[in-house]
JSON list of C-alpha atoms in Angstrom, two decimals:
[
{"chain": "G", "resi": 1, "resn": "UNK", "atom": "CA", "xyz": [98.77, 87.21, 86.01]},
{"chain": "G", "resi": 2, "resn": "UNK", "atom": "CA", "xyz": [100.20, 90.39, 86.02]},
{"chain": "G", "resi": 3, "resn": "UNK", "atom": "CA", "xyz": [100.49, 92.14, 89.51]},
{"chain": "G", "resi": 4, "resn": "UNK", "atom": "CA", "xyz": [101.14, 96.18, 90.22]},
{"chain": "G", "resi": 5, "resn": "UNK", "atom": "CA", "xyz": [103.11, 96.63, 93.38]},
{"chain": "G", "resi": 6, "resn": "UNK", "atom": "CA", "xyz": [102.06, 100.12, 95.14]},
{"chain": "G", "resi": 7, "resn": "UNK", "atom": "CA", "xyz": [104.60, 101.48, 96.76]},
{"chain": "G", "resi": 8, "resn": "UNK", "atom": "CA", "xyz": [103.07, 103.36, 100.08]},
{"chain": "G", "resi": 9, "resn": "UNK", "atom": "CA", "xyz": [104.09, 105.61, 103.08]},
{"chain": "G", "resi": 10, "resn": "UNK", "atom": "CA", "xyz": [104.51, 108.91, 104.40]},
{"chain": "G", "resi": 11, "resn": "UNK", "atom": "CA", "xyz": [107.08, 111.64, 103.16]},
{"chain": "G", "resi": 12, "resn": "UNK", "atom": "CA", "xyz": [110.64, 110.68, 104.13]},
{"chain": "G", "resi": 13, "resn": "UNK", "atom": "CA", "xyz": [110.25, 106.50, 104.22]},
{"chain": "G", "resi": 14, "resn": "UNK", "atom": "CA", "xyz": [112.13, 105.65, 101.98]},
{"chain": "G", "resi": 15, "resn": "UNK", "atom": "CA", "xyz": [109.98, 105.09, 98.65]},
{"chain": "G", "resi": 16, "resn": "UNK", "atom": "CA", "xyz": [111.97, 106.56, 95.90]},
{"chain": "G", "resi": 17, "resn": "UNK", "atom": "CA", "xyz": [114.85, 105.09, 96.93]},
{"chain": "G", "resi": 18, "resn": "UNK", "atom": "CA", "xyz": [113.08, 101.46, 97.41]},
{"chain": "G", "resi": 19, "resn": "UNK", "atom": "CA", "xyz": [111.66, 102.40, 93.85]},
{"chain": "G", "resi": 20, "resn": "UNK", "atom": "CA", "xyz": [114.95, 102.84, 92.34]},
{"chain": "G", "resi": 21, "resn": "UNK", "atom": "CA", "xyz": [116.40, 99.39, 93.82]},
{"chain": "G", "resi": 22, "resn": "UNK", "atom": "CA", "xyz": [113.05, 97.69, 92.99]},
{"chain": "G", "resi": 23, "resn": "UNK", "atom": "CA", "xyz": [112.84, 98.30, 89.29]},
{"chain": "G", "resi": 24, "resn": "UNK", "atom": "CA", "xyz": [116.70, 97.78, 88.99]},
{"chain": "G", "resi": 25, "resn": "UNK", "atom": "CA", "xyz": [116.69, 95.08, 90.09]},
{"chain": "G", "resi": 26, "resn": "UNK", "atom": "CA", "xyz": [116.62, 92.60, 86.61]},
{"chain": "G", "resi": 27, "resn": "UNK", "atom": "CA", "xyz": [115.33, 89.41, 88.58]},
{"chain": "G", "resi": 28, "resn": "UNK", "atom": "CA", "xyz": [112.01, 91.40, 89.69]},
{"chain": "G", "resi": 29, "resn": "UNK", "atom": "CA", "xyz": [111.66, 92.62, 85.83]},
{"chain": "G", "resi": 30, "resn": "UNK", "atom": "CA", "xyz": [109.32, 95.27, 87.45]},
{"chain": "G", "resi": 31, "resn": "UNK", "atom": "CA", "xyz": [107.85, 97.56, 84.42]},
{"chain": "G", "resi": 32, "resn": "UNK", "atom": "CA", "xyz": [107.19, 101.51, 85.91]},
{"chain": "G", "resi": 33, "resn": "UNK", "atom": "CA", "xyz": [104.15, 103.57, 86.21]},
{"chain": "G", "resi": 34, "resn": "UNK", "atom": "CA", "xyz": [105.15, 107.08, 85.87]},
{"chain": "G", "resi": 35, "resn": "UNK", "atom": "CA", "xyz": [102.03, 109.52, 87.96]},
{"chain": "G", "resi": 36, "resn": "UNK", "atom": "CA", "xyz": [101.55, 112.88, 87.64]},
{"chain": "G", "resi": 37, "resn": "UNK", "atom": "CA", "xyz": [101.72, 115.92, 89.04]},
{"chain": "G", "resi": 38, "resn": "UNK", "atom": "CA", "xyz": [101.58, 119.62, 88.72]},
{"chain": "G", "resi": 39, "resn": "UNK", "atom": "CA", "xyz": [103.72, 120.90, 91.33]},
{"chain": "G", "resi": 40, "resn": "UNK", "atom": "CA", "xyz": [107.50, 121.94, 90.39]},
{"chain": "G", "resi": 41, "resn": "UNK", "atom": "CA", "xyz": [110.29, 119.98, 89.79]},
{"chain": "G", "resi": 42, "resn": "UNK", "atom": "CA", "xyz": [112.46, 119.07, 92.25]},
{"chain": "G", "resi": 43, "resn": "UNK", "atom": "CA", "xyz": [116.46, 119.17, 92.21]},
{"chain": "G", "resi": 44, "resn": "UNK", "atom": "CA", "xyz": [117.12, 115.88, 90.45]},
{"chain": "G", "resi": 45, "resn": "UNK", "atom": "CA", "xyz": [113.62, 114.97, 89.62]},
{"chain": "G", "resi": 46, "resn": "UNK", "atom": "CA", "xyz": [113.28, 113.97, 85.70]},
{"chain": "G", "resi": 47, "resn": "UNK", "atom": "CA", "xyz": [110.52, 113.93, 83.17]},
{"chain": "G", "resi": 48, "resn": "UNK", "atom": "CA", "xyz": [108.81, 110.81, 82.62]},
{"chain": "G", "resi": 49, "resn": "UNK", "atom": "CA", "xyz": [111.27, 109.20, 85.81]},
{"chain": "G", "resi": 50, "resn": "UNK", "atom": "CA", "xyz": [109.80, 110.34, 88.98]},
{"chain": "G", "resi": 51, "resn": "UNK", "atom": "CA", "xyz": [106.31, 111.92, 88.01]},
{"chain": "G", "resi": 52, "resn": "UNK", "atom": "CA", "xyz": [105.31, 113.42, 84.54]},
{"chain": "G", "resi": 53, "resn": "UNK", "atom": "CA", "xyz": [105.10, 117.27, 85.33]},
{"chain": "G", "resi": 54, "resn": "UNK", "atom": "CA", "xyz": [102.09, 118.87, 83.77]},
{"chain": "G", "resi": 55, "resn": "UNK", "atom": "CA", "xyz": [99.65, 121.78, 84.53]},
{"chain": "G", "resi": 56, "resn": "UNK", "atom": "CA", "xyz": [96.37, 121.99, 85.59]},
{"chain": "G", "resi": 57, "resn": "UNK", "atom": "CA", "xyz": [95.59, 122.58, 81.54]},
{"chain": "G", "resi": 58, "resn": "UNK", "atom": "CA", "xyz": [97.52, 118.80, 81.11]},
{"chain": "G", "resi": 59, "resn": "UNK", "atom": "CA", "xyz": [95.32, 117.71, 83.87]},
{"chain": "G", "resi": 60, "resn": "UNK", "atom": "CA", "xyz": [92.19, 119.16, 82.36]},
{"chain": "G", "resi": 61, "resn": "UNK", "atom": "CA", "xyz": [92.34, 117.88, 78.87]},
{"chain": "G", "resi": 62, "resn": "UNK", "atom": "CA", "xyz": [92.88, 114.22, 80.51]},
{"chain": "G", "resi": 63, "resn": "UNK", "atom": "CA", "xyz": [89.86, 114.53, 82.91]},
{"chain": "G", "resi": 64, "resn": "UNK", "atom": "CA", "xyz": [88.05, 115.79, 79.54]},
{"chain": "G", "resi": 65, "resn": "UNK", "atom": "CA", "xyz": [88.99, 112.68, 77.64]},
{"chain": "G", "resi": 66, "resn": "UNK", "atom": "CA", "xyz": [88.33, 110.02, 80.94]},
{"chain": "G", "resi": 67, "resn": "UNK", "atom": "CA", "xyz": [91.78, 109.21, 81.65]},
{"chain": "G", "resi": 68, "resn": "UNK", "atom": "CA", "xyz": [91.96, 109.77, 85.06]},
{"chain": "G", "resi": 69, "resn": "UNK", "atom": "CA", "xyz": [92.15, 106.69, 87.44]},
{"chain": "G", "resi": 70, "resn": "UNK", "atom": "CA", "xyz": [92.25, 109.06, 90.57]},
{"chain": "G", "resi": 71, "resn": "UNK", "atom": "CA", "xyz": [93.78, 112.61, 91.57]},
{"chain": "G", "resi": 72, "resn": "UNK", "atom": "CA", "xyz": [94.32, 114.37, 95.14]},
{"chain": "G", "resi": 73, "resn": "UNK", "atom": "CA", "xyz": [95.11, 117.63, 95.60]},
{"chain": "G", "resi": 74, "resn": "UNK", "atom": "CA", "xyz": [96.74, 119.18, 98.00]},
{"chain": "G", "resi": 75, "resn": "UNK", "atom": "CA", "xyz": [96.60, 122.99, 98.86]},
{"chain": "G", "resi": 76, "resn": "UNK", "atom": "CA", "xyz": [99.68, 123.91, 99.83]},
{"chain": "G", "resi": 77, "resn": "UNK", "atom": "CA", "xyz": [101.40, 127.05, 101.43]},
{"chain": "G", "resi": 78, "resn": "UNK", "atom": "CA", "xyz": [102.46, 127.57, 97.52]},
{"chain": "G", "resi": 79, "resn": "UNK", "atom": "CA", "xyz": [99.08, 127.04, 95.99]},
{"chain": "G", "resi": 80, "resn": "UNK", "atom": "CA", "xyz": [97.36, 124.08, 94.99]},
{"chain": "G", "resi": 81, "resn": "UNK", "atom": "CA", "xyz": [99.15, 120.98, 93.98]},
{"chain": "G", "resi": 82, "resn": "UNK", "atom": "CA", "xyz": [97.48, 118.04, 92.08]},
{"chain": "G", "resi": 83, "resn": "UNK", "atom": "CA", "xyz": [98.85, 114.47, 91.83]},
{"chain": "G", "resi": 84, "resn": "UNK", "atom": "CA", "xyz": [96.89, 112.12, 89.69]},
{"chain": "G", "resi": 85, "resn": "UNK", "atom": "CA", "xyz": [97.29, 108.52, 88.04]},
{"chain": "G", "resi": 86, "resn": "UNK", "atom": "CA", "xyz": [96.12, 108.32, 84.33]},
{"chain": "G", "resi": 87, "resn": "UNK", "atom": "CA", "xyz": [94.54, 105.15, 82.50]},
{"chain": "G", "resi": 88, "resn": "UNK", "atom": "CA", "xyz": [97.52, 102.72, 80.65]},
{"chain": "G", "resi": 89, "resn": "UNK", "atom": "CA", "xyz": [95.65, 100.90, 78.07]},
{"chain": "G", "resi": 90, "resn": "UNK", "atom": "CA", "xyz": [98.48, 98.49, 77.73]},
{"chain": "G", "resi": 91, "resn": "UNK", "atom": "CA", "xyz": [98.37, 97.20, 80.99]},
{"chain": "G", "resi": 92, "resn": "UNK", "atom": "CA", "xyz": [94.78, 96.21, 80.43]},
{"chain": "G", "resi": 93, "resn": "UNK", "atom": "CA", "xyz": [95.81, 94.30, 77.48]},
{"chain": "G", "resi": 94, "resn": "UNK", "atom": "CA", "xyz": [98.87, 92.28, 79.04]},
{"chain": "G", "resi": 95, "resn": "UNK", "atom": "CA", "xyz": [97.04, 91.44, 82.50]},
{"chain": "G", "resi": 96, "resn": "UNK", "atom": "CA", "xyz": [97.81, 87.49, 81.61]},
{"chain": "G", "resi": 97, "resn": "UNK", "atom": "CA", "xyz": [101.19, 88.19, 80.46]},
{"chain": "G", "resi": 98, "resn": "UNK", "atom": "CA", "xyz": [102.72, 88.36, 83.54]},
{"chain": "G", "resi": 99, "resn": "UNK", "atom": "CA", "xyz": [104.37, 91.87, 83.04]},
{"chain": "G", "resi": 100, "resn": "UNK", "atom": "CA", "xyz": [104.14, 93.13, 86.60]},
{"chain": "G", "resi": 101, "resn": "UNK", "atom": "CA", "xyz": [104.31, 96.99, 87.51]},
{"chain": "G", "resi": 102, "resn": "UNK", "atom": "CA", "xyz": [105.41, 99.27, 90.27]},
{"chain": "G", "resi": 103, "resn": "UNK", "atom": "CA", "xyz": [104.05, 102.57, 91.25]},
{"chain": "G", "resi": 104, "resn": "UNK", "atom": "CA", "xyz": [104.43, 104.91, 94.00]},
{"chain": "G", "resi": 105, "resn": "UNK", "atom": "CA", "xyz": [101.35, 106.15, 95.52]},
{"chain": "G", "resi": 106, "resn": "UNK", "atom": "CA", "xyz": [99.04, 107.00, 98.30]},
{"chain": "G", "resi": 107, "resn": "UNK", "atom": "CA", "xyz": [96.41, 105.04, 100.36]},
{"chain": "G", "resi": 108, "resn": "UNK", "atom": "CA", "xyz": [94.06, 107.07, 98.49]},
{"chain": "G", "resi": 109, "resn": "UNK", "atom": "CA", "xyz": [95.34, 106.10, 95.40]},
{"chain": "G", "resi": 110, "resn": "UNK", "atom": "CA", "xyz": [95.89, 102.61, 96.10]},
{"chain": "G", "resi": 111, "resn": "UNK", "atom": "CA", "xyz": [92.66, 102.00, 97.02]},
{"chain": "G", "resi": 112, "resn": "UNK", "atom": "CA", "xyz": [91.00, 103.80, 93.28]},
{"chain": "G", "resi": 113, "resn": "UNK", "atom": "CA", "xyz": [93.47, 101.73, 91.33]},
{"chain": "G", "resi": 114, "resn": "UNK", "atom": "CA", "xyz": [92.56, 98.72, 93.34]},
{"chain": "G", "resi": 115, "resn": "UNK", "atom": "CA", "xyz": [89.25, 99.34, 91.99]},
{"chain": "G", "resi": 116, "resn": "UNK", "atom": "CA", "xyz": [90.07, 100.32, 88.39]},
{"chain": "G", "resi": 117, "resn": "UNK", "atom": "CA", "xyz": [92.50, 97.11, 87.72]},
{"chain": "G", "resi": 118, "resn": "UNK", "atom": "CA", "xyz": [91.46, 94.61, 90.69]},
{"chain": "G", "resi": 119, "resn": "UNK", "atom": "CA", "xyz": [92.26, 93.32, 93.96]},
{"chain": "G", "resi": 120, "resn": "UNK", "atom": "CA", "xyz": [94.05, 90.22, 92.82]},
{"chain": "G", "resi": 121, "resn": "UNK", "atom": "CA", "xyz": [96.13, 92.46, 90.57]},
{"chain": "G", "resi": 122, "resn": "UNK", "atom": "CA", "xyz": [96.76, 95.21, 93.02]},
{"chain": "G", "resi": 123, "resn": "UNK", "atom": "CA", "xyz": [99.30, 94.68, 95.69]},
{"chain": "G", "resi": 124, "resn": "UNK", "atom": "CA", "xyz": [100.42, 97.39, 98.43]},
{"chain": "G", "resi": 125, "resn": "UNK", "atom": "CA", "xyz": [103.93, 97.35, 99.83]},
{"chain": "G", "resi": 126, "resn": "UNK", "atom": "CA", "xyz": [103.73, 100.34, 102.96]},
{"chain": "G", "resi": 127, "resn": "UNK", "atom": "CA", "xyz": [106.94, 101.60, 104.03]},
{"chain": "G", "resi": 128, "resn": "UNK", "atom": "CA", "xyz": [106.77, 102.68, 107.84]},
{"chain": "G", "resi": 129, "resn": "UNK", "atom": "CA", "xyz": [109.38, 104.54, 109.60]},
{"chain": "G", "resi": 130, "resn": "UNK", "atom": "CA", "xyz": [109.42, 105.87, 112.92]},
{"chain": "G", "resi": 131, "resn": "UNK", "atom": "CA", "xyz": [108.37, 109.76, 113.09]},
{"chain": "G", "resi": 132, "resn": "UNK", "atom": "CA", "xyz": [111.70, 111.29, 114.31]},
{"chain": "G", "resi": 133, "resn": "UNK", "atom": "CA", "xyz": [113.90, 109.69, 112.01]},
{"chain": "G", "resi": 134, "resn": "UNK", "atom": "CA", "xyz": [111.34, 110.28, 109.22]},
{"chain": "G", "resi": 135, "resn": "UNK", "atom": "CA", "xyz": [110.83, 114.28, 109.79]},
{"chain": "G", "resi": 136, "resn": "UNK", "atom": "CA", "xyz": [114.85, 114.14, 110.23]},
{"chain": "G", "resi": 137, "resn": "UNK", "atom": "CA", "xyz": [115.33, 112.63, 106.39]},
{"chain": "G", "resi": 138, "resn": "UNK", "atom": "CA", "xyz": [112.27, 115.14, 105.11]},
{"chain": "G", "resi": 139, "resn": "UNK", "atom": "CA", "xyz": [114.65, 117.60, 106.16]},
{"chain": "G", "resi": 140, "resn": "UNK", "atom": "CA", "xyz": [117.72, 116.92, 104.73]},
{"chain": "G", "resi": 141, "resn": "UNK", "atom": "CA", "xyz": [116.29, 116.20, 101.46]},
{"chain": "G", "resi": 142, "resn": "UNK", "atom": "CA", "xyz": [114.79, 119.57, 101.44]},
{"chain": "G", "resi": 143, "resn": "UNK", "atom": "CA", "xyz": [118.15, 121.37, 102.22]},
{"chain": "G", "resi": 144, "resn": "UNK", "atom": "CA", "xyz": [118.99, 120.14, 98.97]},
{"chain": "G", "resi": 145, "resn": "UNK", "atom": "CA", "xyz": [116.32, 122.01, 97.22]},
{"chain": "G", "resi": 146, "resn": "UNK", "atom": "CA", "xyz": [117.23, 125.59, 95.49]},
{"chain": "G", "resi": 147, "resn": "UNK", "atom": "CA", "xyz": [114.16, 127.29, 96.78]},
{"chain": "G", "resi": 148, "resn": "UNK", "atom": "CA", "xyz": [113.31, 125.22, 100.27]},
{"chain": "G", "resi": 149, "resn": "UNK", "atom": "CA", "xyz": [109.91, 125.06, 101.27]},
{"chain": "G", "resi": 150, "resn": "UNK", "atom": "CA", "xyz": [110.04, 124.23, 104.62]},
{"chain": "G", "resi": 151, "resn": "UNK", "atom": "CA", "xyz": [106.84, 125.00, 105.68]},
{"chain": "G", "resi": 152, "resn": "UNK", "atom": "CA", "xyz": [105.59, 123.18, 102.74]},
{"chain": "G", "resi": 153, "resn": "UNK", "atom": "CA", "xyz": [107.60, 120.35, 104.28]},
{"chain": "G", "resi": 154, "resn": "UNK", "atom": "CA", "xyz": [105.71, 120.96, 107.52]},
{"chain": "G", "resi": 155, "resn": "UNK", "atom": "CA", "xyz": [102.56, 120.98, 106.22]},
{"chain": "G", "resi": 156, "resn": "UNK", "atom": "CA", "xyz": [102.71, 117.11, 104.30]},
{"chain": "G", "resi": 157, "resn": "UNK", "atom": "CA", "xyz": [104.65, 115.77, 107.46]},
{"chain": "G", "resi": 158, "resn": "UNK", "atom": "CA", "xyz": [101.33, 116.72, 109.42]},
{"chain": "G", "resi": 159, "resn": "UNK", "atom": "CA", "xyz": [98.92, 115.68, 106.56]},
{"chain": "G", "resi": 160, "resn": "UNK", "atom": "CA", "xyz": [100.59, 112.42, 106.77]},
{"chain": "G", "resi": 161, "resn": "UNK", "atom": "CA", "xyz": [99.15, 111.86, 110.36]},
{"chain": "G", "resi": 162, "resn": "UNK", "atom": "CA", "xyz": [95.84, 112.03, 109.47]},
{"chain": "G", "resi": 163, "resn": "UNK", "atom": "CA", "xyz": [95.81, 110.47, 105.73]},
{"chain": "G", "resi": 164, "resn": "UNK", "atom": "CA", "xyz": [97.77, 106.99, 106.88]},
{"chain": "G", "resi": 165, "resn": "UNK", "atom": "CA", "xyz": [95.78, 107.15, 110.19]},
{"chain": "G", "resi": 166, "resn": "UNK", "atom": "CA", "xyz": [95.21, 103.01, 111.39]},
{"chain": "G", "resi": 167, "resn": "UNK", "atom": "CA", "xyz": [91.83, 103.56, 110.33]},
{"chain": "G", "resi": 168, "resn": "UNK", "atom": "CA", "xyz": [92.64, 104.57, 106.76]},
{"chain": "G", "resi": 169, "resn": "UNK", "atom": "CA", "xyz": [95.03, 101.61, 106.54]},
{"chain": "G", "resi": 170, "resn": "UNK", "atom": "CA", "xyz": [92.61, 99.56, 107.64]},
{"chain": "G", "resi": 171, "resn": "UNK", "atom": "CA", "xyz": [89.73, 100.42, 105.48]},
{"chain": "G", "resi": 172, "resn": "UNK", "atom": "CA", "xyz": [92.24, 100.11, 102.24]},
{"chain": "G", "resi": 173, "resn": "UNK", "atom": "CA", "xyz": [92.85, 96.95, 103.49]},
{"chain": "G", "resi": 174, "resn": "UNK", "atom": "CA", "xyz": [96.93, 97.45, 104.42]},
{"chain": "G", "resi": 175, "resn": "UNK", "atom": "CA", "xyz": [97.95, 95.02, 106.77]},
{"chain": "G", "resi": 176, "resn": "UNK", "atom": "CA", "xyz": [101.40, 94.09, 106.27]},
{"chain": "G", "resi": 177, "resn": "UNK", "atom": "CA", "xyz": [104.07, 97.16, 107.12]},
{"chain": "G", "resi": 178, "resn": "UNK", "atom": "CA", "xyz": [107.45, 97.48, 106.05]},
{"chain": "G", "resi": 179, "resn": "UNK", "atom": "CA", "xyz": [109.54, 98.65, 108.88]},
{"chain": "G", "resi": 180, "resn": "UNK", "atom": "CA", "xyz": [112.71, 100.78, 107.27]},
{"chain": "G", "resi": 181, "resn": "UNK", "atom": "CA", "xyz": [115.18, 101.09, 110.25]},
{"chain": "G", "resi": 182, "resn": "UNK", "atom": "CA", "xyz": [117.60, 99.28, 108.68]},
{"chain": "G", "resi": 183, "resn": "UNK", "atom": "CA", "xyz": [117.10, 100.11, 104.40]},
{"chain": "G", "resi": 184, "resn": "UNK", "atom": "CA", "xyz": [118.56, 96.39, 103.15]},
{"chain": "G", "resi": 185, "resn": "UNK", "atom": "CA", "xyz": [117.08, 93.98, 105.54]},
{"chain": "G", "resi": 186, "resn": "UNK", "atom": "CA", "xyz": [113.42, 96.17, 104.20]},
{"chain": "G", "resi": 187, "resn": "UNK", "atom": "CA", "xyz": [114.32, 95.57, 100.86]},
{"chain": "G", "resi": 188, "resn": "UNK", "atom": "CA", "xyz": [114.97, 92.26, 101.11]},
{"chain": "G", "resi": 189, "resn": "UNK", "atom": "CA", "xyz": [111.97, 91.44, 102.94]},
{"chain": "G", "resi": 190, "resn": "UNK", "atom": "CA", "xyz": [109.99, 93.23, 99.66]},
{"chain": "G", "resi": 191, "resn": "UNK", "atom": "CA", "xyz": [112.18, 91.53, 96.98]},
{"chain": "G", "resi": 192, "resn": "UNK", "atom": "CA", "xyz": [110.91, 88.30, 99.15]},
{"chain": "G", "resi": 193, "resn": "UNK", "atom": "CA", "xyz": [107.54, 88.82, 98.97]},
{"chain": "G", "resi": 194, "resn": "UNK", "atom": "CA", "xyz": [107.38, 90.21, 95.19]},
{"chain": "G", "resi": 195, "resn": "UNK", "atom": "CA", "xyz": [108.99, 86.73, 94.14]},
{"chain": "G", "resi": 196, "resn": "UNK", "atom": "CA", "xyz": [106.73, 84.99, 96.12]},
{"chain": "G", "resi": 197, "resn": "UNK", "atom": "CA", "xyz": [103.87, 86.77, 93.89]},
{"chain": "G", "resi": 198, "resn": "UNK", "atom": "CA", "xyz": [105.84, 85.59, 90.71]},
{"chain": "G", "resi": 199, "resn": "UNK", "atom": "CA", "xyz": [103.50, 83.39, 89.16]}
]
C-alpha cells in the first residue's frame, strides 16, 4: 500500500536537505509532493521543486473548486504568507500500487492530510535539532538571501516554539524524533525505517 512520508520540524533542521537525499535516492523510489505557497521565492528555490509559488488569487480559485487539503497562514513582518497542500487525484487512484510519496510539512499539516488520505498511509518523519545550532543554520541560510529578512527569520524561529510544543506532537500523534547532530547517521536511520515500510 502506498505510504506518504511527511517530512517535519522546525526552520533550520535539516528538511530540504533530507528531502533532496530522500527522493534521490533510487532504492527509496520516493515520488514528490510539491505544496504551495504564496510568499516569494527564495535564492535557489524553483517552480514546481521546492513549493509551487502562487498568489492569494491561485489560492482562491483552488479553495473555490475544493482542492485544498489544508492551508496555514502566517502573518509575517512582510504581510501575510499562506502555505497550503492541494488534493492529487492520482494518489487516490494508486493507493495499492505501492507508489510511496514524500512531502515536507508541518504538524498542522500532517495531521489534515492524515485525515484526508489515512493513518495507515500517512507516516511522519520529525527532524529535531537542538535550538542553538538550529537558529545558527537559520542564519546562515538567510545571509544568502538578496533581500534578508531577518526579523522574518526571528519571528518563525519563535513560532516554532509554540507550534511543535510536546503537546502538539503529542496530540498529532509524533512519537519517534529524528535527532540531526550528525546529518548521515539521521539519514540513515530514515532510509532504515522507510524500507522497513516497503511493503
Amino acid at each position: 500500500m502506498t505510504k506518504i512520508y511527511v517530512l517535519i520540524g522546525k526552520s533550520g533542521s535539516g528538511k530540504d536537505s533530507f528531502f533532496e537525499e530522500l527522493i534521490a535516492d533510487k532504492d527509496l523510489n520516493l515520488k514528490s509532493i510539491v505544496g504551495y505557497t504564496t510568499r516569494p521565492k527564495r535564492v535557489h528555490e524553483s517552480e514546481g521543486v521546492e513549493y509551487h509559488f502562487t498568489d492569494e488569487a491561485g489560492l482562491n480559485k483552488l479553495r473555490n473548486e475544493d482542492m485544498i487539503i489544508e492551508e496555514r497562514c502566517y502573518h509575517t513582518v512582510h504581510g501575510d504568507w499562506y502555505y497550503f497542500t492541494a488534493k492529487d487525484e492520482k494518489i487516490l487512484e494508486n493507493i495499492e500500487q505501492n507508489i510511496n510519496y514524500i512531502y515536507i510539512g508541518t504538524v498542522e499539516s500532517f495531521v489534515k492530510m492524515k485525515e484526508y488520505y489515512g493513518s495507515d498511509i500517512v507516516i511522519p518523519l520529525y527532524i529535531e535539532v537542538e535550538d542553538g545550532e538550529r537558529l545558527a543554520r537559520a542564519l546562515k541560510r538567510e545571509r544568502k538571501q538578496d533581500a534578508p529578512k531577518y526579523a522574518e527569520m526571528c519571528r518563525r524561529f519563535l513560532a516554532d516554539c509554540e507550534d511543535f510544543s510536546e503537546e502538539n506532537l503529542e496530540k498529532a500523534g509524533i512519537s519517534k524524533k529524528y535527532e540531526n547532530m550528525d546529518f548521515e547517521k539521521c539519514l540513515a536511520e530514515i532510509k532504515e525505517d522507510i524500507m522497513d515500510n516497503v511493503d
